[in-house]
mmCIF file of C-alpha atoms and ligand atoms in Angstrom:
data_model
loop_
_atom_site.group_PDB
_atom_site.id
_atom_site.type_symbol
_atom_site.label_atom_id
_atom_site.label_comp_id
_atom_site.label_asym_id
_atom_site.label_seq_id
_atom_site.Cartn_x
_atom_site.Cartn_y
_atom_site.Cartn_z
ATOM 1 C CA MET Z 283 -16.954 -14.917 -3.055
ATOM 2 C CA LYS Z 284 -18.514 -12.559 -0.582
ATOM 3 C CA GLN Z 285 -16.771 -12.669 2.793
ATOM 4 C CA VAL Z 286 -13.251 -11.293 2.544
ATOM 5 C CA LEU Z 287 -10.699 -11.286 5.338
ATOM 6 C CA VAL Z 288 -8.734 -8.027 5.312
ATOM 7 C CA THR Z 289 -5.620 -8.315 7.467
ATOM 8 C CA GLY Z 290 -4.280 -4.865 8.338
ATOM 9 C CA GLY Z 291 -7.655 -3.441 7.336
ATOM 10 C CA MET Z 292 -7.481 -0.618 9.898
ATOM 11 C CA GLY Z 293 -4.367 0.838 8.232
ATOM 12 C CA PHE Z 294 -3.973 3.439 5.497
ATOM 13 C CA ILE Z 295 -4.504 1.327 2.370
ATOM 14 C CA GLY Z 296 -6.575 -1.352 4.119
ATOM 15 C CA SER Z 297 -9.220 1.086 5.422
ATOM 16 C CA HIS Z 298 -9.749 2.642 1.973
ATOM 17 C CA THR Z 299 -9.951 -0.833 0.454
ATOM 18 C CA VAL Z 300 -12.596 -1.829 3.020
ATOM 19 C CA VAL Z 301 -14.720 1.098 1.783
ATOM 20 C CA SER Z 302 -14.340 -0.028 -1.845
ATOM 21 C CA LEU Z 303 -15.131 -3.632 -0.907
ATOM 22 C CA MET Z 304 -18.313 -2.633 0.936
ATOM 23 C CA GLU Z 305 -19.386 -0.443 -1.965
ATOM 24 C CA ALA Z 306 -18.790 -3.363 -4.349
ATOM 25 C CA GLY Z 307 -20.998 -5.682 -2.274
ATOM 26 C CA PHE Z 308 -18.316 -7.714 -0.469
ATOM 27 C CA ARG Z 309 -18.484 -8.333 3.290
ATOM 28 C CA PRO Z 310 -15.049 -7.492 4.702
ATOM 29 C CA VAL Z 311 -13.863 -8.892 8.023
ATOM 30 C CA ILE Z 312 -11.063 -6.694 9.354
ATOM 31 C CA PHE Z 313 -8.319 -8.422 11.332
ATOM 32 C CA ASP Z 314 -5.704 -6.082 12.790
ATOM 33 C CA ASN Z 315 -3.582 -5.867 15.944
ATOM 34 C CA LEU Z 316 -3.737 -2.020 15.880
ATOM 35 C CA CYS Z 317 0.058 -1.715 16.121
ATOM 36 C CA ASN Z 318 -0.081 1.109 13.553
ATOM 37 C CA SER Z 319 -3.734 2.159 13.545
ATOM 38 C CA SER Z 320 -6.633 2.994 15.812
ATOM 39 C CA GLU Z 321 -10.182 1.776 16.334
ATOM 40 C CA ASP Z 322 -11.479 5.262 15.357
ATOM 41 C CA VAL Z 323 -11.020 4.154 11.745
ATOM 42 C CA LEU Z 324 -14.214 2.108 12.082
ATOM 43 C CA GLU Z 325 -16.221 5.296 12.714
ATOM 44 C CA GLY Z 326 -14.673 6.914 9.644
ATOM 45 C CA ILE Z 327 -15.595 3.933 7.469
ATOM 46 C CA ALA Z 328 -19.131 3.899 8.883
ATOM 47 C CA ARG Z 329 -19.579 7.595 8.099
ATOM 48 C CA ILE Z 330 -18.752 6.873 4.457
ATOM 49 C CA THR Z 331 -20.560 3.574 3.936
ATOM 50 C CA GLY Z 332 -23.382 3.895 6.490
ATOM 51 C CA GLU Z 333 -22.302 0.660 8.165
ATOM 52 C CA LYS Z 334 -19.559 -0.413 10.549
ATOM 53 C CA PRO Z 335 -17.546 -3.313 9.144
ATOM 54 C CA LEU Z 336 -16.823 -6.333 11.292
ATOM 55 C CA PHE Z 337 -13.532 -5.901 13.198
ATOM 56 C CA ILE Z 338 -11.616 -8.574 15.068
ATOM 57 C CA LYS Z 339 -8.533 -7.600 17.020
ATOM 58 C CA GLY Z 340 -5.790 -10.145 16.467
ATOM 59 C CA ASP Z 341 -2.282 -10.800 15.238
ATOM 60 C CA VAL Z 342 -1.308 -12.565 12.025
ATOM 61 C CA THR Z 343 1.709 -14.077 13.765
ATOM 62 C CA SER Z 344 -0.607 -15.849 16.243
ATOM 63 C CA ALA Z 345 -1.851 -19.262 15.115
ATOM 64 C CA ALA Z 346 -4.417 -19.183 17.952
ATOM 65 C CA ASP Z 347 -5.868 -15.818 16.839
ATOM 66 C CA LEU Z 348 -6.093 -17.045 13.261
ATOM 67 C CA LYS Z 349 -7.663 -20.349 14.240
ATOM 68 C CA ALA Z 350 -10.406 -18.553 16.163
ATOM 69 C CA LEU Z 351 -10.969 -16.248 13.217
ATOM 70 C CA PHE Z 352 -11.225 -18.923 10.522
ATOM 71 C CA THR Z 353 -13.303 -21.207 12.724
ATOM 72 C CA GLY Z 354 -15.801 -18.456 13.472
ATOM 73 C CA HIS Z 355 -16.160 -17.043 9.941
ATOM 74 C CA ASN Z 356 -16.692 -18.488 6.520
ATOM 75 C CA ILE Z 357 -13.923 -16.726 4.615
ATOM 76 C CA ASP Z 358 -13.818 -16.892 0.794
ATOM 77 C CA ALA Z 359 -10.661 -14.856 0.144
ATOM 78 C CA VAL Z 360 -7.960 -12.938 1.985
ATOM 79 C CA ILE Z 361 -6.359 -9.572 1.276
ATOM 80 C CA HIS Z 362 -3.134 -9.468 3.255
ATOM 81 C CA PHE Z 363 -2.069 -5.912 4.114
ATOM 82 C CA ALA Z 364 -0.801 -6.516 7.657
ATOM 83 C CA ALA Z 365 2.919 -5.753 7.768
ATOM 84 C CA LEU Z 366 5.491 -3.359 9.163
ATOM 85 C CA LYS Z 367 6.487 -0.885 6.467
ATOM 86 C CA ALA Z 368 9.187 1.589 7.551
ATOM 87 C CA VAL Z 369 12.241 1.030 5.381
ATOM 88 C CA GLY Z 370 14.764 2.684 7.721
ATOM 89 C CA GLU Z 371 13.379 0.976 10.824
ATOM 90 C CA SER Z 372 13.620 -2.400 9.078
ATOM 91 C CA SER Z 373 17.413 -2.076 9.028
ATOM 92 C CA GLU Z 374 17.427 -1.318 12.770
ATOM 93 C CA LYS Z 375 15.031 -4.150 13.653
ATOM 94 C CA PRO Z 376 15.435 -6.780 10.916
ATOM 95 C CA LEU Z 377 14.224 -9.684 13.051
ATOM 96 C CA GLU Z 378 11.046 -7.830 13.976
ATOM 97 C CA TYR Z 379 10.382 -7.206 10.277
ATOM 98 C CA TYR Z 380 11.047 -10.812 9.246
ATOM 99 C CA HIS Z 381 8.976 -12.118 12.156
ATOM 100 C CA ASN Z 382 5.995 -9.901 11.398
ATOM 101 C CA ASN Z 383 6.064 -9.828 7.599
ATOM 102 C CA ILE Z 384 7.348 -13.323 6.799
ATOM 103 C CA GLY Z 385 6.316 -15.157 9.984
ATOM 104 C CA GLY Z 386 2.897 -13.511 9.696
ATOM 105 C CA LEU Z 387 2.469 -14.519 6.052
ATOM 106 C CA ILE Z 388 3.383 -18.143 6.731
ATOM 107 C CA CYS Z 389 1.117 -18.336 9.764
ATOM 108 C CA LEU Z 390 -1.730 -16.890 7.707
ATOM 109 C CA LEU Z 391 -1.190 -19.306 4.796
ATOM 110 C CA GLU Z 392 -1.078 -22.266 7.189
ATOM 111 C CA ALA Z 393 -4.384 -21.209 8.717
ATOM 112 C CA MET Z 394 -5.877 -20.707 5.243
ATOM 113 C CA GLN Z 395 -4.693 -24.146 4.170
ATOM 114 C CA GLU Z 396 -6.182 -25.742 7.255
ATOM 115 C CA HIS Z 397 -9.540 -24.099 6.592
ATOM 116 C CA GLY Z 398 -9.594 -24.659 2.836
ATOM 117 C CA VAL Z 399 -9.255 -20.980 1.867
ATOM 118 C CA ARG Z 400 -7.342 -20.720 -1.396
ATOM 119 C CA ASN Z 401 -7.614 -17.133 -2.662
ATOM 120 C CA VAL Z 402 -5.148 -14.469 -1.548
ATOM 121 C CA VAL Z 403 -4.173 -10.950 -2.605
ATOM 122 C CA PHE Z 404 -0.774 -9.855 -1.284
ATOM 123 C CA SER Z 405 0.465 -6.272 -0.705
ATOM 124 C CA SER Z 406 3.816 -6.033 -2.404
ATOM 125 C CA SER Z 407 5.751 -2.888 -3.237
ATOM 126 C CA ALA Z 408 7.648 -1.131 -5.997
ATOM 127 C CA THR Z 409 10.583 -1.301 -3.612
ATOM 128 C CA VAL Z 410 11.194 -4.847 -4.995
ATOM 129 C CA TYR Z 411 12.643 -3.213 -8.152
ATOM 130 C CA GLY Z 412 15.380 -1.369 -6.252
ATOM 131 C CA SER Z 413 17.341 0.795 -8.639
ATOM 132 C CA ALA Z 414 16.096 -0.484 -12.001
ATOM 133 C CA ALA Z 415 18.082 0.447 -15.094
ATOM 134 C CA HIS Z 416 15.173 1.207 -17.415
ATOM 135 C CA MET Z 417 12.025 3.223 -16.849
ATOM 136 C CA PRO Z 418 9.160 2.560 -16.718
ATOM 137 C CA VAL Z 419 9.504 -0.813 -15.013
ATOM 138 C CA ASP Z 420 7.266 -3.691 -15.988
ATOM 139 C CA GLU Z 421 6.640 -6.887 -14.070
ATOM 140 C CA ASP Z 422 9.224 -8.860 -16.072
ATOM 141 C CA THR Z 423 12.072 -6.598 -14.911
ATOM 142 C CA PRO Z 424 14.529 -8.847 -13.035
ATOM 143 C CA LEU Z 425 14.588 -8.120 -9.312
ATOM 144 C CA PRO Z 426 17.954 -7.123 -7.824
ATOM 145 C CA PRO Z 427 18.968 -8.010 -4.251
ATOM 146 C CA ALA Z 428 16.668 -6.086 -1.920
ATOM 147 C CA MET Z 429 17.946 -2.765 -0.578
ATOM 148 C CA SER Z 430 16.487 -3.244 2.925
ATOM 149 C CA PRO Z 431 15.050 -5.975 5.148
ATOM 150 C CA TYR Z 432 11.622 -4.469 4.403
ATOM 151 C CA GLY Z 433 12.190 -4.834 0.653
ATOM 152 C CA SER Z 434 13.462 -8.319 1.233
ATOM 153 C CA THR Z 435 10.229 -9.294 3.026
ATOM 154 C CA LYS Z 436 8.247 -8.181 -0.034
ATOM 155 C CA GLN Z 437 10.442 -10.149 -2.458
ATOM 156 C CA MET Z 438 10.266 -13.202 -0.192
ATOM 157 C CA GLY Z 439 6.514 -12.846 0.290
ATOM 158 C CA GLU Z 440 5.980 -12.946 -3.462
ATOM 159 C CA ARG Z 441 8.261 -15.973 -3.745
ATOM 160 C CA ILE Z 442 6.547 -17.875 -0.932
ATOM 161 C CA LEU Z 443 3.218 -17.420 -2.695
ATOM 162 C CA PHE Z 444 4.758 -18.520 -5.984
ATOM 163 C CA ASP Z 445 6.072 -21.713 -4.363
ATOM 164 C CA ALA Z 446 2.887 -22.404 -2.388
ATOM 165 C CA SER Z 447 1.005 -23.322 -5.516
ATOM 166 C CA ILE Z 448 -2.082 -24.666 -3.761
ATOM 167 C CA PHE Z 449 -3.098 -21.015 -3.381
ATOM 168 C CA ARG Z 450 -4.439 -18.799 -6.127
ATOM 169 C CA SER Z 451 -2.520 -15.604 -5.464
ATOM 170 C CA ILE Z 452 -2.234 -12.109 -6.863
ATOM 171 C CA CYS Z 453 0.704 -9.931 -5.776
ATOM 172 C CA LEU Z 454 0.145 -6.215 -6.183
ATOM 173 C CA ARG Z 455 3.233 -4.004 -6.404
ATOM 174 C CA TYR Z 456 2.121 -0.605 -5.155
ATOM 175 C CA PHE Z 457 4.084 2.415 -6.305
ATOM 176 C CA ASN Z 458 3.538 5.552 -4.138
ATOM 177 C CA PRO Z 459 0.005 5.661 -2.717
ATOM 178 C CA ILE Z 460 -1.023 9.096 -1.426
ATOM 179 C CA GLY Z 461 -4.158 11.094 -0.690
ATOM 180 C CA ALA Z 462 -7.199 10.142 1.357
ATOM 181 C CA HIS Z 463 -10.872 9.385 0.884
ATOM 182 C CA PRO Z 464 -12.435 12.547 -0.644
ATOM 183 C CA SER Z 465 -14.807 12.779 2.360
ATOM 184 C CA GLY Z 466 -11.859 13.306 4.702
ATOM 185 C CA HIS Z 467 -13.276 10.670 7.089
ATOM 186 C CA ILE Z 468 -10.316 8.315 6.623
ATOM 187 C CA GLY Z 469 -6.722 8.922 5.556
ATOM 188 C CA GLU Z 470 -3.116 8.245 6.476
ATOM 189 C CA LEU Z 471 -2.120 8.493 10.146
ATOM 190 C CA PRO Z 472 1.644 8.589 10.376
ATOM 191 C CA LEU Z 473 2.860 8.236 13.947
ATOM 192 C CA GLY Z 474 5.615 10.677 14.898
ATOM 193 C CA VAL Z 475 7.684 12.415 12.244
ATOM 194 C CA PRO Z 476 6.524 11.244 8.793
ATOM 195 C CA ASN Z 477 9.048 9.401 6.612
ATOM 196 C CA ASN Z 478 7.049 9.729 3.431
ATOM 197 C CA LEU Z 479 6.825 12.843 1.310
ATOM 198 C CA VAL Z 480 3.131 13.727 1.253
ATOM 199 C CA PRO Z 481 2.399 13.444 4.994
ATOM 200 C CA TYR Z 482 5.450 15.644 5.542
ATOM 201 C CA VAL Z 483 4.202 18.163 2.970
ATOM 202 C CA THR Z 484 0.747 18.401 4.569
ATOM 203 C CA GLN Z 485 2.219 18.756 8.070
ATOM 204 C CA ALA Z 486 4.652 21.460 6.917
ATOM 205 C CA ALA Z 487 1.799 23.321 5.171
ATOM 206 C CA ALA Z 488 -0.268 23.059 8.384
ATOM 207 C CA GLY Z 489 2.585 24.539 10.425
ATOM 208 C CA LEU Z 490 3.176 21.314 12.373
ATOM 209 C CA ARG Z 491 6.704 21.020 10.909
ATOM 210 C CA LYS Z 492 9.083 23.917 10.431
ATOM 211 C CA SER Z 493 9.939 23.034 6.843
ATOM 212 C CA LEU Z 494 10.078 20.195 4.367
ATOM 213 C CA THR Z 495 13.560 19.095 3.373
ATOM 214 C CA ILE Z 496 13.750 18.084 -0.271
ATOM 215 C CA PHE Z 497 16.194 15.202 -0.311
ATOM 216 C CA GLY Z 498 18.545 15.864 -3.221
ATOM 217 C CA GLU Z 499 18.502 18.320 -6.115
ATOM 218 C CA ASP Z 500 21.389 16.834 -8.084
ATOM 219 C CA TYR Z 501 19.742 13.750 -9.592
ATOM 220 C CA GLN Z 502 19.917 13.157 -13.334
ATOM 221 C CA THR Z 503 16.239 14.065 -13.678
ATOM 222 C CA PRO Z 504 14.574 17.014 -15.487
ATOM 223 C CA ASP Z 505 14.589 19.300 -12.422
ATOM 224 C CA GLY Z 506 17.251 17.523 -10.345
ATOM 225 C CA THR Z 507 14.819 16.127 -7.749
ATOM 226 C CA ALA Z 508 13.847 12.461 -7.486
ATOM 227 C CA VAL Z 509 11.010 11.066 -9.551
ATOM 228 C CA ARG Z 510 8.244 8.675 -8.435
ATOM 229 C CA ASP Z 511 4.852 7.357 -9.495
ATOM 230 C CA TYR Z 512 2.192 8.677 -7.089
ATOM 231 C CA LEU Z 513 -1.300 7.204 -7.173
ATOM 232 C CA HIS Z 514 -4.507 8.001 -5.312
ATOM 233 C CA VAL Z 515 -5.210 5.583 -2.473
ATOM 234 C CA MET Z 516 -8.824 5.193 -3.699
ATOM 235 C CA ASP Z 517 -7.569 4.058 -7.110
ATOM 236 C CA LEU Z 518 -5.363 1.584 -5.272
ATOM 237 C CA ALA Z 519 -8.352 0.434 -3.205
ATOM 238 C CA GLU Z 520 -10.333 -0.240 -6.390
ATOM 239 C CA ALA Z 521 -7.491 -2.385 -7.723
ATOM 240 C CA HIS Z 522 -8.102 -4.821 -4.862
ATOM 241 C CA VAL Z 523 -11.723 -5.204 -5.907
ATOM 242 C CA ALA Z 524 -10.502 -5.892 -9.453
ATOM 243 C CA ALA Z 525 -8.022 -8.475 -8.122
ATOM 244 C CA LEU Z 526 -10.767 -10.279 -6.164
ATOM 245 C CA ASN Z 527 -12.984 -10.287 -9.241
ATOM 246 C CA ARG Z 528 -10.168 -11.862 -11.210
ATOM 247 C CA LEU Z 529 -9.601 -14.541 -8.554
ATOM 248 C CA GLN Z 530 -13.319 -15.219 -8.544
ATOM 249 C CA GLN Z 531 -14.139 -15.217 -12.217
ATOM 250 C CA VAL Z 532 -11.255 -16.715 -14.116
ATOM 251 C CA GLN Z 533 -10.763 -20.374 -13.318
ATOM 252 C CA ASP Z 534 -8.000 -21.040 -15.860
ATOM 253 C CA ARG Z 535 -5.769 -18.161 -14.762
ATOM 254 C CA PRO Z 536 -2.244 -18.979 -13.571
ATOM 255 C CA HIS Z 537 -2.009 -19.765 -9.857
ATOM 256 C CA TRP Z 538 0.300 -16.764 -9.264
ATOM 257 C CA GLU Z 539 0.207 -13.350 -10.862
ATOM 258 C CA VAL Z 540 1.898 -10.039 -10.211
ATOM 259 C CA PHE Z 541 0.781 -6.551 -11.204
ATOM 260 C CA ASN Z 542 2.278 -3.077 -11.014
ATOM 261 C CA LEU Z 543 -0.127 -0.512 -9.607
ATOM 262 C CA GLY Z 544 0.790 3.033 -10.547
ATOM 263 C CA THR Z 545 -0.297 5.761 -12.937
ATOM 264 C CA GLY Z 546 2.700 5.356 -15.247
ATOM 265 C CA LYS Z 547 3.353 9.113 -14.888
ATOM 266 C CA PRO Z 548 6.722 10.261 -13.527
ATOM 267 C CA ILE Z 549 6.417 13.138 -11.026
ATOM 268 C CA SER Z 550 9.356 14.918 -9.400
ATOM 269 C CA VAL Z 551 9.430 16.008 -5.756
ATOM 270 C CA LYS Z 552 9.556 19.618 -6.900
ATOM 271 C CA THR Z 553 6.534 19.224 -9.192
ATOM 272 C CA LEU Z 554 4.567 17.542 -6.437
ATOM 273 C CA VAL Z 555 5.259 20.317 -3.924
ATOM 274 C CA GLU Z 556 4.475 23.083 -6.414
ATOM 275 C CA THR Z 557 1.252 21.351 -7.484
ATOM 276 C CA PHE Z 558 0.240 21.012 -3.828
ATOM 277 C CA GLU Z 559 0.690 24.752 -3.347
ATOM 278 C CA GLN Z 560 -1.273 25.642 -6.482
ATOM 279 C CA VAL Z 561 -4.167 23.274 -5.846
ATOM 280 C CA ASN Z 562 -4.608 24.130 -2.182
ATOM 281 C CA GLY Z 563 -3.530 27.777 -2.140
ATOM 282 C CA VAL Z 564 -1.094 27.222 0.737
ATOM 283 C CA LEU Z 565 2.655 27.541 1.031
ATOM 284 C CA VAL Z 566 4.934 24.641 1.872
ATOM 285 C CA PRO Z 567 8.008 25.997 3.668
ATOM 286 C CA ARG Z 568 10.956 24.046 2.307
ATOM 287 C CA VAL Z 569 14.709 23.772 2.165
ATOM 288 C CA MET Z 570 16.967 21.782 -0.097
ATOM 289 C CA GLY Z 571 18.974 19.026 1.563
ATOM 290 C CA PRO Z 572 21.288 16.160 0.649
ATOM 291 C CA ARG Z 573 20.064 12.926 -0.879
ATOM 292 C CA ARG Z 574 18.458 10.428 1.525
ATOM 293 C CA GLN Z 575 20.448 7.246 1.817
ATOM 294 C CA GLY Z 576 18.892 4.330 -0.043
ATOM 295 C CA ASP Z 577 16.736 6.482 -2.340
ATOM 296 C CA VAL Z 578 16.653 5.657 -6.035
ATOM 297 C CA PRO Z 579 16.750 8.585 -8.496
ATOM 298 C CA GLU Z 580 13.626 7.541 -10.353
ATOM 299 C CA LEU Z 581 11.020 4.817 -10.311
ATOM 300 C CA TRP Z 582 7.761 4.669 -12.199
ATOM 301 C CA ALA Z 583 5.494 1.930 -13.413
ATOM 302 C CA ASN Z 584 4.408 0.486 -16.641
ATOM 303 C CA PRO Z 585 0.869 -0.314 -15.430
ATOM 304 C CA GLY Z 586 -0.161 -1.903 -18.758
ATOM 305 C CA ARG Z 587 -0.636 -5.422 -17.430
ATOM 306 C CA ALA Z 588 -3.075 -4.293 -14.719
ATOM 307 C CA LYS Z 589 -5.134 -2.513 -17.366
ATOM 308 C CA GLU Z 590 -5.087 -5.408 -19.782
ATOM 309 C CA VAL Z 591 -5.725 -8.243 -17.327
ATOM 310 C CA LEU Z 592 -7.532 -6.639 -14.368
ATOM 311 C CA GLY Z 593 -9.270 -3.916 -16.354
ATOM 312 C CA TRP Z 594 -7.903 -1.436 -13.813
ATOM 313 C CA ASN Z 595 -6.240 1.890 -14.283
ATOM 314 C CA ALA Z 596 -5.583 4.848 -12.010
ATOM 315 C CA GLU Z 597 -8.071 7.628 -12.699
ATOM 316 C CA HIS Z 598 -7.396 10.396 -10.191
ATOM 317 C CA SER Z 599 -5.129 13.303 -11.125
ATOM 318 C CA LEU Z 600 -2.178 14.483 -9.062
ATOM 319 C CA ALA Z 601 -4.250 17.575 -8.201
ATOM 320 C CA ALA Z 602 -7.050 15.384 -6.799
ATOM 321 C CA MET Z 603 -4.589 13.330 -4.738
ATOM 322 C CA LEU Z 604 -3.068 16.459 -3.206
ATOM 323 C CA ARG Z 605 -6.426 18.155 -2.615
ATOM 324 C CA ASP Z 606 -7.696 15.084 -0.760
ATOM 325 C CA ALA Z 607 -4.459 14.800 1.251
ATOM 326 C CA TRP Z 608 -4.844 18.418 2.387
ATOM 327 C CA ASN Z 609 -8.549 18.011 3.142
ATOM 328 C CA TRP Z 610 -7.679 15.058 5.424
ATOM 329 C CA GLN Z 611 -4.849 16.952 7.145
ATOM 330 C CA GLN Z 612 -7.183 19.848 7.922
ATOM 331 C CA LYS Z 613 -9.712 17.543 9.577
ATOM 332 C CA LEU Z 614 -7.140 15.884 11.838
HETATM 333 P P1 NAD H 949 -0.338 0.704 7.673
HETATM 334 O O1 NAD H 949 0.728 0.592 8.666
HETATM 335 O O2 NAD H 949 -1.154 1.948 7.640
HETATM 336 O O3 NAD H 949 -1.339 -0.541 7.790
HETATM 337 C C1 NAD H 949 -0.899 -1.814 8.164
HETATM 338 C C2 NAD H 949 -1.883 -2.345 9.192
HETATM 339 O O4 NAD H 949 -1.454 -3.660 9.562
HETATM 340 C C3 NAD H 949 -1.926 -1.517 10.468
HETATM 341 O O5 NAD H 949 -3.270 -1.219 10.791
HETATM 342 C C4 NAD H 949 -1.274 -2.414 11.535
HETATM 343 O O6 NAD H 949 -1.843 -2.194 12.804
HETATM 344 C C5 NAD H 949 -1.558 -3.801 10.983
HETATM 345 N N1 NAD H 949 -0.596 -4.839 11.372
HETATM 346 C C6 NAD H 949 0.751 -4.806 11.289
HETATM 347 N N2 NAD H 949 1.267 -5.951 11.751
HETATM 348 C C7 NAD H 949 0.220 -6.751 12.119
HETATM 349 C C8 NAD H 949 0.101 -8.040 12.658
HETATM 350 N N3 NAD H 949 1.179 -8.769 12.966
HETATM 351 N N4 NAD H 949 -1.127 -8.542 12.882
HETATM 352 C C9 NAD H 949 -2.232 -7.825 12.604
HETATM 353 N N5 NAD H 949 -2.186 -6.575 12.110
HETATM 354 C C10 NAD H 949 -0.963 -6.043 11.860
HETATM 355 O O7 NAD H 949 0.327 0.448 6.235
HETATM 356 P P2 NAD H 949 -0.260 0.699 4.784
HETATM 357 O O8 NAD H 949 0.413 1.891 4.220
HETATM 358 O O9 NAD H 949 -1.730 0.638 4.792
HETATM 359 O O10 NAD H 949 0.352 -0.568 4.039
HETATM 360 C C11 NAD H 949 -0.397 -1.751 3.864
HETATM 361 C C12 NAD H 949 0.457 -2.770 3.118
HETATM 362 O O11 NAD H 949 0.891 -2.223 1.873
HETATM 363 C C13 NAD H 949 1.724 -3.187 3.859
HETATM 364 O O12 NAD H 949 1.936 -4.564 3.605
HETATM 365 C C14 NAD H 949 2.807 -2.356 3.199
HETATM 366 O O13 NAD H 949 4.055 -2.968 3.282
HETATM 367 C C15 NAD H 949 2.311 -2.304 1.769
HETATM 368 N N6 NAD H 949 2.801 -1.151 1.014
HETATM 369 C C16 NAD H 949 2.535 0.112 1.451
HETATM 370 C C17 NAD H 949 2.995 1.213 0.714
HETATM 371 C C18 NAD H 949 2.725 2.625 1.172
HETATM 372 O O14 NAD H 949 3.275 3.558 0.579
HETATM 373 N N7 NAD H 949 1.901 2.872 2.161
HETATM 374 C C19 NAD H 949 3.708 1.012 -0.470
HETATM 375 C C20 NAD H 949 3.950 -0.298 -0.888
HETATM 376 C C21 NAD H 949 3.479 -1.369 -0.154
HETATM 377 C C1 UD1 H 950 9.420 4.768 0.406
HETATM 378 C C2 UD1 H 950 10.206 3.519 0.604
HETATM 379 C C3 UD1 H 950 9.532 2.385 -0.142
HETATM 380 C C4 UD1 H 950 8.113 2.221 0.369
HETATM 381 C C5 UD1 H 950 7.394 3.555 0.216
HETATM 382 C C6 UD1 H 950 6.037 3.505 0.847
HETATM 383 C C7 UD1 H 950 12.531 4.234 0.957
HETATM 384 C C8 UD1 H 950 13.913 4.238 0.403
HETATM 385 N N1 UD1 H 950 11.576 3.723 0.157
HETATM 386 O O1 UD1 H 950 9.382 5.037 -0.990
HETATM 387 O O2 UD1 H 950 10.221 1.189 0.056
HETATM 388 O O3 UD1 H 950 7.437 1.227 -0.388
HETATM 389 O O4 UD1 H 950 8.124 4.589 0.879
HETATM 390 O O5 UD1 H 950 6.112 3.344 2.227
HETATM 391 O O6 UD1 H 950 12.288 4.654 2.071
HETATM 392 N N2 UD1 H 950 11.250 13.053 0.120
HETATM 393 C C9 UD1 H 950 11.732 14.316 0.407
HETATM 394 N N3 UD1 H 950 11.526 14.800 1.665
HETATM 395 C C10 UD1 H 950 10.856 14.113 2.626
HETATM 396 C C11 UD1 H 950 10.359 12.828 2.319
HETATM 397 C C12 UD1 H 950 10.586 12.316 1.049
HETATM 398 O O7 UD1 H 950 12.332 14.967 -0.445
HETATM 399 O O8 UD1 H 950 10.725 14.610 3.761
HETATM 400 C C13 UD1 H 950 11.464 12.507 -1.225
HETATM 401 C C14 UD1 H 950 12.241 11.202 -1.224
HETATM 402 O O9 UD1 H 950 13.602 11.439 -1.280
HETATM 403 C C15 UD1 H 950 11.702 10.537 -2.508
HETATM 404 C C16 UD1 H 950 10.268 11.068 -2.632
HETATM 405 O O10 UD1 H 950 10.207 12.221 -1.794
HETATM 406 O O11 UD1 H 950 12.432 10.954 -3.603
HETATM 407 C C17 UD1 H 950 9.226 10.070 -2.160
HETATM 408 O O12 UD1 H 950 9.593 9.615 -0.858
HETATM 409 P P1 UD1 H 950 8.678 8.652 0.016
HETATM 410 O O13 UD1 H 950 7.309 9.200 0.096
HETATM 411 O O14 UD1 H 950 9.401 8.366 1.277
HETATM 412 O O15 UD1 H 950 8.563 7.346 -0.889
HETATM 413 P P2 UD1 H 950 9.731 6.430 -1.525
HETATM 414 O O16 UD1 H 950 11.062 6.811 -1.045
HETATM 415 O O17 UD1 H 950 9.498 6.412 -2.992
#
């Protein structure tokens, strides 16, 4: 298994995964419509790996684009990142989210079926757990009704792969990926005002935003702010290499598997911001604000299954994640 199709490979997690794939000896083929990324990413990857990966501009909702892709390249496996991912926006534009995330997945699987490609790794999310009663969550935790159309597309995506048993699939539930490649050549490029915590923190520290609002200080958590499981995007990238190795090596594995990808360490918003300041020697102007609608008080992973079965665990510290995030922000 050498040639790997990476849909959404120009995006935040996809671009870091492409670096890990190249370093592990795979030949990635990036397929992306650039709706949330730019072609400059290719330069960044080339500066790290010494080689520009193959990039094909196309849309996963287009059967014609996919046909041309699979006809022209001998693909052994697919990593499917391409999706829309803004939770709030998904409630405003549910059809767009279902079309892109579900329509795109089905179109991709149909093209794979037609071309005899059976191996797929799917980007799922910790959002599928909603507001779970017990922490940390493991993969056997029952899934509640999704809290947003976005979350619903991740639950449905997992289910579609479960039902489509001709494929050998691995669903990866990412917790909160942050940071950037330590070189600072690639990172996260949020368009407009960031929704997620760390891009907001780096922009506030850089003076691009007046101040960070901490959403809620009255949660039943040790310091009153919400708790999450942040992991370095390069650790997450490596997990995809581990998932491909599993698809490749183990013939008697179940046709569908799901893994949590997190550190297993709960971190509060307050701790994250204070650690950022200490590690980078900069101040993050901030104010306390009300809770953000739809946020859960706490969510962190039991990542034991990924360690046991994939041989993967997150290695970078919170300090390293925040140092690399700041390094990237300063190079923007
Ligand atoms: P991103 O927006 O940076 O990357 C997604 C890429 O997919 C972009 O380059 C975009 O241009 C492309 N894309 C979107 N729709 C497409 C289409 N129809 N055809 C072709 N390309 C398309 O997002 P990311 O943070 O790298 O997330 C990657 C995946 O991981 C997504 O499926 C997302 O839902 C999932 N995920 C992300 C997070 C996170 O915190 N970033 C957490 C959990 C799950
Ligand atoms: C969010 C999404 C989740 C998605 C993930 C990655 C929601 C409800 N959840 O997770 O589905 O998989 O992003 O895209 O949107 N915070 C602040 N101030 C800010 C921004 C965030 O205090 O300006 C807090 C939030 O309230 C939260 C924590 O920081 O407690 C992390 O927020 P964020 O980075 O947006 O991630 P999640 O909400 O965990």
